Amino acid sequence: MFEIFQYDFMINALIASILASVAFGIVGSYVVVKRIVFISGGISHTAYGGIGLGFLLGFNPIYGALLFSIIAALFISYMRKQTKQYEDTLIGIMWAFGMALGVIFINLSPGYAPNLMSYLFGNILTIPTSDIYLMLFLDITIVLMVFFFFNQFQAITFDEEFAYTIGLPVDLLYTVLLLMTALTTVLLIKLVGIILVIALLSIPAAIGIKYVSSLKHLMIVSVLLGIVFNVVGLLFSYYLNLASGATIIMISIIGYFISALYSKMRA
Amino acid sequence: MENKNLPAIEINNLSFSFQDQLVLDNINLTIRNKEFIGIIGPNGGGKTTLLKILLGLLKPNKGEVKIFGKSPAKNLKYLGYVPQYSNFDKSYPISVHDVVLMGMLGRTGFGTPLKKENPKVAEVLEKVELTPIINKQIGELSGGQLQRVLIARALISNPNILLLDEPTASIDSKSGKSFYDLLQSLNDDMTIVLVSHDIGAISRFVKKIACLNKTLIYHDSKEISVEMIEATYHCPVDLIAHGVPHRVLDESEHSH
Ligand SMILES: Nc1ncnc2c1ncn2[C@@H]1O[C@H](COP(=O)(O)OP(=O)(O)O)[C@@H](O)[C@H]1O
Ligand SMILES: [Mg+2]
């Protein structure tokens, strides 16, 4: 069965899925315990505007996605400080705005209509080596941040108000956390696409949280689960000739239900 | 301590609104060092809001608060916050040890990792009598135990003022030193402010009582009159305290 690895694109896909699993296992753990899955969805969907911009102006759309998701993350953390009201409404508006902007930018792009399916639903088989380096760089950034500031991030995700009262720079930490979420979702776009990103960010940690006793363990378990889901999904998509992003998500969801059944039976 | 003669907490003409809703109306209150004061009032009366202003989490619209003479932001190190335990997400994967250790984070330099085995954790857990459950998950704790964990987390940074929000869960703890004794012994070296909607539960503990329902009524004593309670709760006293006689609240044993 390993003949599939004679293809460079398969090797790239494999490396990409492992690299992405590291980022989304770590960041996904924070996203799940802090319950900011919806916010992450807003950040990743806004990125679509940047993809459109990339096509319109002729640069790599992934950089456009990066730019837009960073702006989205900064906007959310700024807005949160201003008013706690209607936060979810504003995120919903930003979400739709990014998507609409992307569509319009692409309409305005000269020449042929680009294949957007791979951005919306992902296509891990088309990942170029340059994107792998980008992923590696983002991974290293995230791992270093969490290595040095693990306790600080834990404090703000566990009890934000208490974190303020002991003098932690909560707003800064929260902004950095959202920026890491933005980077991670962009990493994942090529893998599973904008629409499915939230699932891959949250499912491994949502499974893991039932079995672990610390945030550190949750991160490790989530990374490993992410790798398993990606690799299994990749194999299935190759042999059954299915879209890779959707297959990976299906495998993750099946994993989620198996775990849910298992904990029901144990209880 | 910078100046022991300064009041621990000073609130001058404080008003606060959430959007259009006036929640605190011209509050004045001075709490001296080492006092033990209970603030009672109905749900929605503004007790949690007042604590958050004392902690600098919310900014007053009018007036000011001082912690040992300075703004809360400047004197955060004197404050220990014990939030309402029932608001906690008990599914968060974290042990008792790590929650308590969190209280030390503000004292380390930014980005300095905490030492895993910190002797201070054992010390404060001993104080709240939770030594045996140091490695438990917070999801496995009773409400009263979680409450004590949160107290330990506040104590680990040696605050001078302890602010407790609705700490009524541990009051019925059956084993060991009572919650009352714990607070009494803490009061030997720190100021305690405790807020609760439950008059019966806190009147046994505190040395002074204020009533808060948007406005604050306080006579610098433990005496609260039927008029104070009625003004605070906007309903006849016998509905809220089963006919508590006049000034019964300075006798500690009266709870239902
Ligand atoms: N974040 C908030 N936004 C808007 N209104 C709030 C907020 N927090 C509390 N309130 C309102 O302020 C009032 C006082 O609340 P609170 O201080 O929590 O009262 P208590 O702690 O005495 O029960 C209530 O009417 C409550 O609905
Ligand atoms: Mg309250």
XYZ file of C-alpha atoms in Angstrom, chain B:
256
model
C 2.916 47.653 53.506
C 3.345 51.226 52.486
C 1.223 52.868 55.102
C -0.727 50.983 57.696
C -2.740 54.004 58.670
C -4.264 54.500 55.272
C -7.648 52.879 54.845
C -7.392 49.545 53.058
C -10.232 50.548 50.773
C -11.715 53.935 50.165
C -14.701 54.485 47.894
C -15.731 58.052 47.165
C -18.922 59.042 45.347
C -18.711 56.012 43.142
C -21.280 55.522 40.396
C -21.268 52.881 37.709
C -23.582 52.002 34.821
C -23.708 49.207 32.317
C -24.789 51.063 29.204
C -27.934 52.895 30.368
C -28.500 50.854 33.496
C -27.304 52.526 36.676
C -25.922 49.701 38.818
C -24.080 51.591 41.577
C -25.347 54.974 42.691
C -23.040 57.299 44.592
C -21.387 54.761 46.880
C -19.217 55.904 49.761
C -17.405 53.427 51.953
C -14.191 53.360 53.922
C -12.775 50.058 55.069
C -9.903 50.220 57.524
C -6.987 47.863 57.561
C -7.786 44.416 59.084
C -11.502 44.969 59.051
C -13.857 42.138 58.209
C -16.896 43.427 56.411
C -19.822 41.675 54.788
C -21.818 43.336 52.047
C -25.269 41.907 51.553
C -27.832 42.647 48.935
C -30.226 40.934 46.565
C -29.125 39.279 43.325
C -28.452 41.957 40.783
C -27.811 44.488 43.542
C -24.337 45.313 42.216
C -22.140 43.348 44.636
C -20.023 41.610 42.006
C -19.788 44.863 40.057
C -18.488 46.664 43.143
C -15.806 44.013 43.699
C -14.749 44.254 40.057
C -14.360 48.002 40.401
C -12.219 47.516 43.509
C -10.053 45.171 41.448
C -9.777 47.591 38.559
C -11.609 45.172 36.239
C -14.274 47.802 35.648
C -13.756 51.555 35.606
C -16.119 53.815 37.524
C -18.162 56.342 35.561
C -17.982 58.744 38.443
C -16.034 58.917 41.685
C -13.012 56.871 42.597
C -11.737 53.946 44.591
C -8.425 53.773 46.398
C -6.561 50.750 47.633
C -4.172 51.873 50.371
C -4.288 55.324 48.891
C -3.674 54.467 45.249
C -5.692 53.351 42.260
C -6.435 49.610 42.068
C -4.203 49.254 39.008
C -1.234 50.576 40.988
C -1.902 48.487 44.070
C -3.093 45.207 42.606
C -0.453 43.393 44.613
C -2.392 44.074 47.820
C -5.554 42.483 46.489
C -6.523 38.824 46.557
C -9.600 37.962 44.512
C -11.788 34.942 45.163
C -14.380 34.931 42.383
C -17.715 33.206 42.567
C -16.879 29.508 42.375
C -20.101 28.597 40.587
C -19.048 30.485 37.450
C -16.183 28.100 36.819
C -15.845 25.818 33.867
C -15.081 22.610 35.671
C -14.256 20.752 32.458
C -10.979 22.677 32.089
C -8.165 20.114 32.376
C -6.201 21.478 35.304
C -5.180 20.179 38.715
C -5.659 21.825 42.089
C -1.897 22.339 42.296
C -1.774 24.194 38.986
C -4.761 26.409 39.792
C -3.131 27.497 43.035
C 0.231 28.015 41.377
C -1.489 30.353 38.925
C -1.752 32.868 41.759
C 2.050 33.275 41.671
C 2.200 34.164 37.987
C 1.985 37.903 38.468
C 5.101 37.855 40.627
C 7.429 36.106 38.228
C 8.926 38.057 35.373
C 6.965 37.894 32.160
C 7.778 34.657 30.414
C 9.695 33.179 33.336
C 8.506 29.634 33.792
C 7.132 28.748 37.206
C 8.985 26.152 39.173
C 6.961 23.002 39.085
C 7.391 22.126 42.734
C 6.656 25.305 44.559
C 6.667 24.990 48.371
C 4.214 27.891 48.621
C 1.503 25.760 47.026
C 1.720 23.136 49.753
C 1.773 25.867 52.364
C -1.444 27.604 51.290
C -3.219 24.310 50.609
C -2.402 23.316 54.158
C -3.994 26.543 55.373
C -7.266 25.768 53.601
C -6.973 22.081 54.533
C -6.851 20.697 51.041
C -3.435 19.030 51.158
C -4.780 15.564 50.309
C -6.420 16.659 47.076
C -3.471 18.574 45.639
C -3.322 16.403 42.522
C -7.045 16.145 41.841
C -8.694 17.639 38.783
C -10.905 20.608 39.508
C -13.759 18.694 37.852
C -13.680 16.186 40.704
C -14.126 18.746 43.478
C -17.224 19.682 45.420
C -18.339 23.307 45.345
C -16.892 23.874 48.795
C -13.535 22.393 47.836
C -13.330 24.477 44.692
C -14.103 27.512 46.811
C -11.145 26.743 49.071
C -8.884 26.164 46.086
C -9.768 29.641 44.859
C -9.010 31.055 48.291
C -5.647 29.288 48.274
C -4.922 30.718 44.827
C -5.597 34.210 46.166
C -3.550 33.624 49.331
C -0.426 32.425 47.570
C 0.567 35.945 46.611
C 0.249 37.217 50.222
C -2.426 39.848 49.669
C -3.373 42.373 52.349
C -6.993 42.470 51.279
C -9.112 39.460 50.428
C -12.232 40.001 48.321
C -14.664 37.076 48.314
C -17.673 36.850 46.007
C -20.556 34.687 47.295
C -18.360 32.235 49.180
C -21.326 30.497 50.723
C -20.564 27.067 49.320
C -18.008 26.052 51.886
C -19.926 27.277 54.843
C -21.424 23.900 55.565
C -18.160 22.028 55.394
C -18.449 19.322 57.995
C -14.927 18.099 58.447
C -12.012 20.014 59.821
C -11.785 23.625 60.693
C -14.888 25.509 59.716
C -14.958 28.094 57.019
C -15.685 30.569 59.773
C -12.484 29.704 61.634
C -10.513 29.863 58.428
C -11.708 33.387 57.702
C -11.193 34.435 61.311
C -7.593 33.310 61.251
C -6.983 34.997 57.889
C -8.465 38.148 59.336
C -5.599 38.269 61.858
C -3.379 39.650 59.157
C -5.627 40.792 56.365
C -8.653 42.872 55.565
C -11.582 40.796 54.362
C -14.506 41.925 52.241
C -17.132 39.305 51.635
C -20.233 39.836 49.506
C -23.301 37.652 49.487
C -27.023 37.675 48.837
C -27.494 35.324 51.771
C -27.923 37.361 54.955
C -28.304 34.358 57.203
C -25.148 32.727 55.968
C -22.776 35.636 56.243
C -24.031 37.400 59.320
C -22.319 34.749 61.455
C -18.928 35.525 59.985
C -18.425 39.154 59.527
C -17.676 41.887 62.006
C -19.402 44.671 60.091
C -22.280 44.621 57.634
C -23.251 46.930 54.814
C -26.319 46.598 52.611
C -26.051 47.152 48.878
C -28.758 47.454 46.310
C -27.609 50.107 43.888
C -27.093 52.381 46.872
C -25.073 51.374 49.887
C -26.166 51.665 53.479
C -23.533 51.313 56.162
C -23.247 52.440 59.753
C -19.736 51.182 60.445
C -21.037 48.422 62.645
C -22.632 45.052 62.584
C -26.006 46.426 63.411
C -28.432 46.286 60.617
C -31.945 47.360 61.177
C -35.175 46.207 59.649
C -35.226 49.546 57.841
C -31.830 48.896 56.268
C -32.853 45.490 55.037
C -36.169 46.742 53.759
C -34.490 49.597 51.971
C -32.036 47.195 50.417
C -34.322 44.370 49.459
C -37.416 46.437 48.749
C -39.595 43.951 50.529
C -40.790 43.349 54.054
C -38.178 41.736 56.213
C -40.184 38.730 57.228
C -40.322 37.662 53.602
C -36.571 37.474 53.347
C -35.464 36.455 56.796
C -38.413 34.637 58.297
C -39.157 37.282 60.821
C -35.682 38.113 61.955
C -36.238 40.371 64.923
C -34.691 43.777 65.155
C -30.892 43.653 65.165
C -30.763 39.954 65.570
C -27.893 39.829 63.155
C -25.293 40.603 65.730
C -26.119 37.317 67.367
C -24.286 34.806 65.348
C -26.294 31.659 65.927
C -29.490 32.727 64.263
C -29.824 30.968 60.969
C -33.288 29.666 60.291
